[in-house]
Structures are given as C-alpha cells and as structure tokens.
C-alpha cells in the first residue's frame, strides 16, 4: 500500500507570495492532518480534515487555510508569506479519529520544505 | 491543556549501548493515547508505537521496549543494543481520546546519535 505523498517536496517563495501544498493520504484513510515543524517551535498542529470538513484547528493565523476533496486528498494554502513561515510542513493521514474511544495512529508523509526569502 | 516534555535534547551513545529516551506528559483527560515517532534525516515521521491510557502493560518489540507508568505520567522508550541506523530524532506525542479534539501534541524531540 502506498504511503502518504506530499508535493512538492521543496519550495522557495518570496515574502508576500502565496503557496499551495498538496497531500495524498493512504488509500482508505479519511482523516488528513497538517503540522508545521520549525527548529524553534517544534511540531505544531495546523488543522485536521475529515470527510471534506475541517474538524479541528490549531493556533495559526487565518493566512493558513486548507481543504479536503472528496477523494480525501488535501491541500494547504498559506497566503501573504512571511519569513517565519519557513518550515517543514508535514501531512498525516489516519483511518479516522472517532469520538467514544477509538483512536488510530497517524502516518506521515515526507513533508514539504518551504523556504521564504 | 496538554503538554509533552522530553527533557533530554541530545543523546550520544556508542553502538551496542542501551539507551532510554524519557517522556513525561500532562493532560486532564482520563483516557488518552501516547505515541512514539522516529524522524530520520530524510524528514518523514515514522510511527513506532501507540499505547492507550488504560493499558499499562509494557511492551517489547525486538530491540525496542516501552515503559508506560500512568502514576508518574511517563512513557519511556528504550533501545537495546543500539545501532547506527537508530540515529534520528525521536518524538513522544499525546492524543486525547475525544473525536472533537483530534490533534497530536508533540514533545520537542530527542536527537539520538549512535556512533560506530
């Protein structure tokens, strides 16, 4: 079974531009989460999508947005890029997080390394 | 609020030594899940183990073993007879057992270097 794929793997953008990152989850996985990893802040949760709906959101400004398509593929968008947005953006997929007790491990993609100059 | 503390930042050992990575967590939830992930230089987080809060049975898998103690809020990870390929950053993470708050809270990670 293919793992989580993310495109592009590397990206260089200029301040003020916007960027879209893509994530294809493992086949059959319906939940997609996004994380930002920086040396200073570590791994921080951005948001999670399940069945095309944002189910949970971290503490990031509105410049960070995302969406999920009917095939569970997800995109993340960052508008008006700032230098501090330079990071490794990781996407993770899981079968589902269900209320009431079930919890499944998240499988991560290789990440997209974004550099903002 | 949830918090995961990995007090060790960097550990360096010689191949074949045993090494234990510490993890302490804070949560108000009565049930939750704990995870360990490994991040090699390639950048991809690799899932190692999941443990739920109502199962304190410790586990051994090959050279890896985990010690979960709810009384001290710790979930430590031991590598026996370490190998150079074990060199990576190791993250401990916490997940609440509620579907409405589905996110992993990670510790800062421990960089493990295994020297030949």
Tab-separated table of C-alpha atoms in Angstrom:
chain	number	residue	atom	x	y	z
A	1	UNK	CA	0.000	0.000	0.000
A	2	UNK	CA	1.395	3.391	-0.982
A	3	UNK	CA	2.223	5.789	1.827
A	4	UNK	CA	1.304	9.418	2.266
A	5	UNK	CA	2.628	11.544	-0.561
A	6	UNK	CA	3.254	15.258	-0.490
A	7	UNK	CA	4.041	17.610	-3.336
A	8	UNK	CA	6.152	19.490	-3.922
A	9	UNK	CA	8.986	18.306	-1.712
A	10	UNK	CA	10.827	21.615	-1.798
A	11	UNK	CA	9.629	25.121	-2.446
A	12	UNK	CA	11.211	28.550	-2.400
A	13	UNK	CA	8.940	31.572	-2.281
A	14	UNK	CA	9.266	35.274	-1.686
A	15	UNK	CA	7.650	37.234	1.114
A	16	UNK	CA	4.131	38.298	0.233
A	17	UNK	CA	3.512	35.444	-2.164
A	18	UNK	CA	1.118	32.615	-1.529
A	19	UNK	CA	1.722	28.882	-1.715
A	20	UNK	CA	-0.349	25.717	-2.021
A	21	UNK	CA	0.876	22.374	-0.745
A	22	UNK	CA	-0.722	19.061	-1.613
A	23	UNK	CA	-1.159	15.825	0.308
A	24	UNK	CA	-2.493	12.469	-0.829
A	25	UNK	CA	-3.355	10.183	2.089
A	26	UNK	CA	-3.011	6.437	2.296
A	27	UNK	CA	-5.799	4.763	0.382
A	28	UNK	CA	-8.813	4.327	2.628
A	29	UNK	CA	-7.732	6.938	5.141
A	30	UNK	CA	-10.305	9.678	5.579
A	31	UNK	CA	-8.599	11.983	8.030
A	32	UNK	CA	-5.795	14.291	6.991
A	33	UNK	CA	-3.896	16.487	9.418
A	34	UNK	CA	-1.272	19.124	8.777
A	35	UNK	CA	1.650	20.042	11.011
A	36	UNK	CA	4.325	22.712	10.848
A	37	UNK	CA	7.812	21.862	12.048
A	38	UNK	CA	10.379	24.559	12.831
A	39	UNK	CA	13.581	24.416	14.887
A	40	UNK	CA	12.201	26.908	17.379
A	41	UNK	CA	8.611	25.795	17.857
A	42	UNK	CA	8.940	22.122	17.034
A	43	UNK	CA	5.962	20.248	15.646
A	44	UNK	CA	2.742	22.212	15.791
A	45	UNK	CA	-0.705	21.152	14.706
A	46	UNK	CA	-2.279	23.251	11.970
A	47	UNK	CA	-5.621	21.615	11.190
A	48	UNK	CA	-7.377	18.351	10.511
A	49	UNK	CA	-9.871	17.459	7.827
A	50	UNK	CA	-12.319	14.608	7.815
A	51	UNK	CA	-14.872	13.988	5.087
A	52	UNK	CA	-14.116	17.346	3.470
A	53	UNK	CA	-14.778	19.244	6.706
A	54	UNK	CA	-12.290	20.951	8.945
A	55	UNK	CA	-12.743	19.173	12.232
A	56	UNK	CA	-10.065	20.799	14.331
A	57	UNK	CA	-7.761	23.768	14.040
A	58	UNK	CA	-4.567	24.816	15.783
A	59	UNK	CA	-3.455	28.281	16.803
A	60	UNK	CA	-2.336	29.681	13.495
A	61	UNK	CA	-3.404	32.921	11.790
A	62	UNK	CA	-6.050	32.968	9.109
A	63	UNK	CA	-3.353	33.105	6.429
A	64	UNK	CA	-3.143	29.373	6.854
A	65	UNK	CA	-6.056	27.526	5.328
A	66	UNK	CA	-6.807	24.158	3.892
A	67	UNK	CA	-9.361	21.983	2.264
A	68	UNK	CA	-10.068	18.371	1.557
A	69	UNK	CA	-11.536	16.863	-1.567
A	70	UNK	CA	-13.988	14.010	-1.940
A	71	UNK	CA	-11.126	11.581	-2.611
A	72	UNK	CA	-9.587	12.626	0.754
A	73	UNK	CA	-6.703	14.450	-0.895
A	74	UNK	CA	-5.949	17.675	0.907
A	75	UNK	CA	-4.372	20.989	0.099
A	76	UNK	CA	-2.951	23.586	2.397
A	77	UNK	CA	-2.616	27.222	1.443
A	78	UNK	CA	-0.561	29.966	3.008
A	79	UNK	CA	-1.202	33.488	1.813
A	80	UNK	CA	0.984	36.574	2.227
A	81	UNK	CA	4.027	34.549	3.161
A	82	UNK	CA	6.294	35.741	5.949
A	83	UNK	CA	9.884	34.768	6.679
A	84	UNK	CA	8.671	32.906	9.767
A	85	UNK	CA	6.607	30.580	7.614
A	86	UNK	CA	9.779	28.842	6.512
A	87	UNK	CA	9.334	25.321	7.830
A	88	UNK	CA	8.821	21.683	7.068
A	89	UNK	CA	5.107	21.086	6.522
A	90	UNK	CA	4.039	17.567	7.300
A	91	UNK	CA	0.828	15.898	6.335
A	92	UNK	CA	-0.511	12.869	8.175
A	93	UNK	CA	-3.361	10.545	7.395
A	94	UNK	CA	-5.292	8.158	9.580
A	95	UNK	CA	-8.308	5.912	9.262
A	96	UNK	CA	-10.292	8.250	11.460
A	97	UNK	CA	-10.426	9.760	14.863
A	98	UNK	CA	-13.762	8.715	16.278
A	99	UNK	CA	-15.486	10.023	19.351
A	100	UNK	CA	-16.080	7.431	22.007
A	101	UNK	CA	-12.792	5.676	22.292
A	102	UNK	CA	-11.258	4.699	19.015
A	103	UNK	CA	-8.050	6.328	18.067
A	104	UNK	CA	-5.747	5.457	15.229
A	105	UNK	CA	-2.120	6.167	14.590
A	106	UNK	CA	-1.285	8.872	12.103
A	107	UNK	CA	1.014	8.092	9.198
A	108	UNK	CA	3.154	10.948	7.988
A	109	UNK	CA	4.350	11.943	4.565
A	110	UNK	CA	7.908	13.086	3.768
A	111	UNK	CA	6.942	16.731	4.112
A	112	UNK	CA	7.285	19.842	2.013
A	113	UNK	CA	10.181	22.069	2.935
A	114	UNK	CA	9.155	25.665	2.354
A	115	UNK	CA	11.732	28.422	2.330
A	116	UNK	CA	10.552	32.028	2.305
A	117	UNK	CA	13.100	34.639	1.256
B	1	UNK	CA	-4.120	21.927	28.255
B	2	UNK	CA	-1.907	19.117	27.120
B	3	UNK	CA	1.838	19.072	27.295
B	4	UNK	CA	4.609	16.641	26.464
B	5	UNK	CA	8.068	17.126	27.905
B	6	UNK	CA	11.163	15.458	26.586
B	7	UNK	CA	13.805	16.813	28.927
B	8	UNK	CA	16.708	15.224	27.082
B	9	UNK	CA	17.570	17.151	23.926
B	10	UNK	CA	20.566	15.235	22.616
B	11	UNK	CA	21.946	11.815	23.470
B	12	UNK	CA	25.092	10.300	22.043
B	13	UNK	CA	25.974	6.649	22.564
B	14	UNK	CA	28.353	4.128	21.127
B	15	UNK	CA	26.915	1.305	19.070
B	16	UNK	CA	25.595	-1.635	21.104
B	17	UNK	CA	24.898	0.507	24.159
B	18	UNK	CA	21.381	0.583	25.548
B	19	UNK	CA	19.664	3.958	25.581
B	20	UNK	CA	16.460	5.174	27.218
B	21	UNK	CA	14.508	8.167	25.950
B	22	UNK	CA	12.323	9.849	28.532
B	23	UNK	CA	8.860	11.290	28.049
B	24	UNK	CA	6.613	12.974	30.602
B	25	UNK	CA	3.147	14.197	29.735
B	26	UNK	CA	0.397	16.327	31.213
B	27	UNK	CA	-3.277	16.003	30.449
B	28	UNK	CA	-6.612	16.449	32.187
B	29	UNK	CA	-8.216	13.744	30.088
B	30	UNK	CA	-8.915	10.462	31.818
B	31	UNK	CA	-8.288	8.499	28.650
B	32	UNK	CA	-5.761	9.307	26.008
B	33	UNK	CA	-3.193	7.801	23.664
B	34	UNK	CA	0.570	8.078	23.681
B	35	UNK	CA	2.846	7.646	20.708
B	36	UNK	CA	6.497	7.486	19.809
B	37	UNK	CA	7.668	8.587	16.374
B	38	UNK	CA	11.103	8.481	14.807
B	39	UNK	CA	12.309	11.123	12.359
B	40	UNK	CA	15.399	10.107	10.384
B	41	UNK	CA	17.374	12.699	8.396
B	42	UNK	CA	15.035	12.194	5.452
B	43	UNK	CA	12.386	14.066	7.432
B	44	UNK	CA	9.488	11.643	7.412
B	45	UNK	CA	7.989	10.811	10.804
B	46	UNK	CA	7.875	7.070	11.277
B	47	UNK	CA	5.283	5.623	13.651
B	48	UNK	CA	6.825	3.323	16.283
B	49	UNK	CA	4.185	2.588	18.890
B	50	UNK	CA	0.786	3.587	20.238
B	51	UNK	CA	-0.306	2.985	23.809
B	52	UNK	CA	-3.696	3.813	25.298
B	53	UNK	CA	-4.023	5.119	28.814
B	54	UNK	CA	-5.978	2.174	30.160
B	55	UNK	CA	-3.347	-0.336	29.110
B	56	UNK	CA	-0.237	-0.066	31.252
B	57	UNK	CA	1.233	-3.307	30.011
B	58	UNK	CA	4.761	-2.682	28.897
B	59	UNK	CA	5.831	-3.919	25.536
B	60	UNK	CA	8.921	-5.278	23.902
B	61	UNK	CA	9.349	-5.424	20.175
B	62	UNK	CA	12.725	-6.652	19.050
B	63	UNK	CA	15.314	-4.185	20.299
B	64	UNK	CA	12.637	-1.680	21.324
B	65	UNK	CA	10.770	-1.611	24.607
B	66	UNK	CA	8.375	0.834	26.196
B	67	UNK	CA	7.663	1.564	29.847
B	68	UNK	CA	4.332	3.288	30.491
B	69	UNK	CA	3.626	4.426	34.057
B	70	UNK	CA	0.398	6.318	34.495
B	71	UNK	CA	1.189	7.119	38.140
B	72	UNK	CA	4.183	9.207	37.094
B	73	UNK	CA	2.773	10.287	33.699
B	74	UNK	CA	5.766	8.822	31.929
B	75	UNK	CA	6.122	6.858	28.719
B	76	UNK	CA	9.781	5.978	28.251
B	77	UNK	CA	11.339	4.252	25.276
B	78	UNK	CA	14.419	2.023	25.399
B	79	UNK	CA	16.571	0.841	22.536
B	80	UNK	CA	18.668	-2.189	23.399
B	81	UNK	CA	21.985	-2.770	21.638
B	82	UNK	CA	21.709	0.459	19.651
B	83	UNK	CA	22.800	0.593	16.027
B	84	UNK	CA	23.978	3.426	13.814
B	85	UNK	CA	20.680	3.227	11.906
B	86	UNK	CA	18.880	4.216	15.107
B	87	UNK	CA	20.329	7.723	14.767
B	88	UNK	CA	17.349	10.025	14.400
B	89	UNK	CA	15.133	12.447	16.275
B	90	UNK	CA	12.581	10.712	18.473
B	91	UNK	CA	9.293	12.344	19.356
B	92	UNK	CA	6.823	11.442	22.046
B	93	UNK	CA	3.253	12.578	21.385
B	94	UNK	CA	-0.090	12.704	23.166
B	95	UNK	CA	-3.554	12.438	21.678
B	96	UNK	CA	-6.827	12.907	23.550
B	97	UNK	CA	-9.407	10.192	23.352
B	98	UNK	CA	-12.088	12.537	22.090
B	99	UNK	CA	-13.026	12.908	18.476
B	100	UNK	CA	-13.725	16.603	18.903
B	101	UNK	CA	-10.140	17.425	19.702
B	102	UNK	CA	-8.180	15.330	17.290
B	103	UNK	CA	-4.620	16.517	17.313
B	104	UNK	CA	-1.251	15.221	18.350
B	105	UNK	CA	0.718	17.248	20.867
B	106	UNK	CA	4.403	16.565	20.386
B	107	UNK	CA	7.378	16.950	22.643
B	108	UNK	CA	10.399	18.868	21.378
B	109	UNK	CA	12.149	15.677	20.351
B	110	UNK	CA	15.384	13.953	21.359
B	111	UNK	CA	18.254	13.761	18.895
B	112	UNK	CA	19.919	10.383	19.234
B	113	UNK	CA	23.351	9.862	17.725
B	114	UNK	CA	24.742	6.358	17.671
B	115	UNK	CA	28.447	6.258	16.922
B	116	UNK	CA	30.143	3.211	15.428
